[in-house]
CSV table of C-alpha atoms in Angstrom, one decimal:
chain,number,residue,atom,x,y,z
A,16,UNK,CA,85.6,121.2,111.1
A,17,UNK,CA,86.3,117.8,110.2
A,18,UNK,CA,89.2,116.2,112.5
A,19,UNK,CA,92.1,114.1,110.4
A,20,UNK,CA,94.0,112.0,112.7
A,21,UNK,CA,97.9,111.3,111.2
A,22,UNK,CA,97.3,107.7,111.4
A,23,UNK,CA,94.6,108.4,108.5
A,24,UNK,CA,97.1,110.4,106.3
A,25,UNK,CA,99.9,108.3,107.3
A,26,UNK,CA,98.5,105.3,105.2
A,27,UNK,CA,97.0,107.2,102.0
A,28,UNK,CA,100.0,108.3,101.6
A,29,UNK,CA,102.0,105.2,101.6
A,30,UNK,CA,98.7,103.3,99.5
A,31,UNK,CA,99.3,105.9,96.9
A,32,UNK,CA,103.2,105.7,96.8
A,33,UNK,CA,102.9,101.8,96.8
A,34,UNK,CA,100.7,102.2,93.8
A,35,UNK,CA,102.1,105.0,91.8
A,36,UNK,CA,105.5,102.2,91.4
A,37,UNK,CA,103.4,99.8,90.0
A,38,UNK,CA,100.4,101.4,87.9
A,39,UNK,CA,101.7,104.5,85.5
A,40,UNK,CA,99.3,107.6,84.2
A,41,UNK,CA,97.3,106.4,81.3
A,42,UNK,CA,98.8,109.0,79.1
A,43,UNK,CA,102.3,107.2,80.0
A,44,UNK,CA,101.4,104.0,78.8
A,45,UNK,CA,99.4,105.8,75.7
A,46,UNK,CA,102.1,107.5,74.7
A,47,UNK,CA,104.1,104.6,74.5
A,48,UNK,CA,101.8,103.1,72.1
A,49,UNK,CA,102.2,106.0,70.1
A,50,UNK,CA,106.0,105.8,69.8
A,51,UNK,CA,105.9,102.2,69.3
A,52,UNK,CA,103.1,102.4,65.9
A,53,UNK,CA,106.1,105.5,64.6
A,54,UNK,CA,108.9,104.1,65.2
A,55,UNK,CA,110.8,102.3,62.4
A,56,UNK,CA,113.9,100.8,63.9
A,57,UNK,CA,113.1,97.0,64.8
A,58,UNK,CA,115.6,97.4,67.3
A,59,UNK,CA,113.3,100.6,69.0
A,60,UNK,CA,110.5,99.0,68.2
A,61,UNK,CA,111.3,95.8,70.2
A,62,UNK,CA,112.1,98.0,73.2
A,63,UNK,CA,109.1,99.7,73.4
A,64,UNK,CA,107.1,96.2,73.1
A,65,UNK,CA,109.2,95.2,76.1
A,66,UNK,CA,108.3,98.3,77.6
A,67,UNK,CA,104.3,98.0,77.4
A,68,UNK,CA,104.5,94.6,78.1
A,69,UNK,CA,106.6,95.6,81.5
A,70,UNK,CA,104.7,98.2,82.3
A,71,UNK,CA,101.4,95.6,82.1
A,72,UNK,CA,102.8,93.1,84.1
A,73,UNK,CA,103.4,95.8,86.7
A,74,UNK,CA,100.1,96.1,86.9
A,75,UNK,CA,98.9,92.9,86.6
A,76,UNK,CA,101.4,91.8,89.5
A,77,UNK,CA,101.7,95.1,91.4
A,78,UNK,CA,105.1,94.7,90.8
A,79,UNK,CA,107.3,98.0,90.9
A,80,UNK,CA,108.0,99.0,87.5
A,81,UNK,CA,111.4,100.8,86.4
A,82,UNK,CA,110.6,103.7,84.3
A,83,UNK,CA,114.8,104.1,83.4
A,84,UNK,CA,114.8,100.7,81.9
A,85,UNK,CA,111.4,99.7,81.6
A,86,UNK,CA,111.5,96.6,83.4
A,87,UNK,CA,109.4,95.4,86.0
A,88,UNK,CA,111.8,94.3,89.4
């Protein structure tokens, strides 16, 4: 039987909590893109731009991303 010490599962967990704040499912992201091509209020439209483009720069800068707002902090 293999031996895990809790050192080992001590830091995959906190390397996938660190990244689940900062990279989102790609079905998240897709069905954003979805809402955003049906919606037809500029005004929701313009917040779901703001949204993708948040939810990139999260990415891009491992930066945590807000899912209530959709703003990157």
């Amino acid at each position: 039987m293999r031996e895990v010490h809790y050192e080992q599962i001590v830091e995959a967990v906190r390397r996938i909590a660190i990244k689940a704040n900062y990279e989102l499912p790609e079905d998240v992201e897709l069905a954003y893109q979805s809402a955003l091509r049906r919606e037809e209020s500029e005004l929701g439209r313009e917040v779901l731009q703001q949204i993708l483009l948040n939810i990139r720069a999260a990415r891009e800068e491992q930066a945590a991303y807000c899912q209530d707002t959709g703003v990157a902090v």
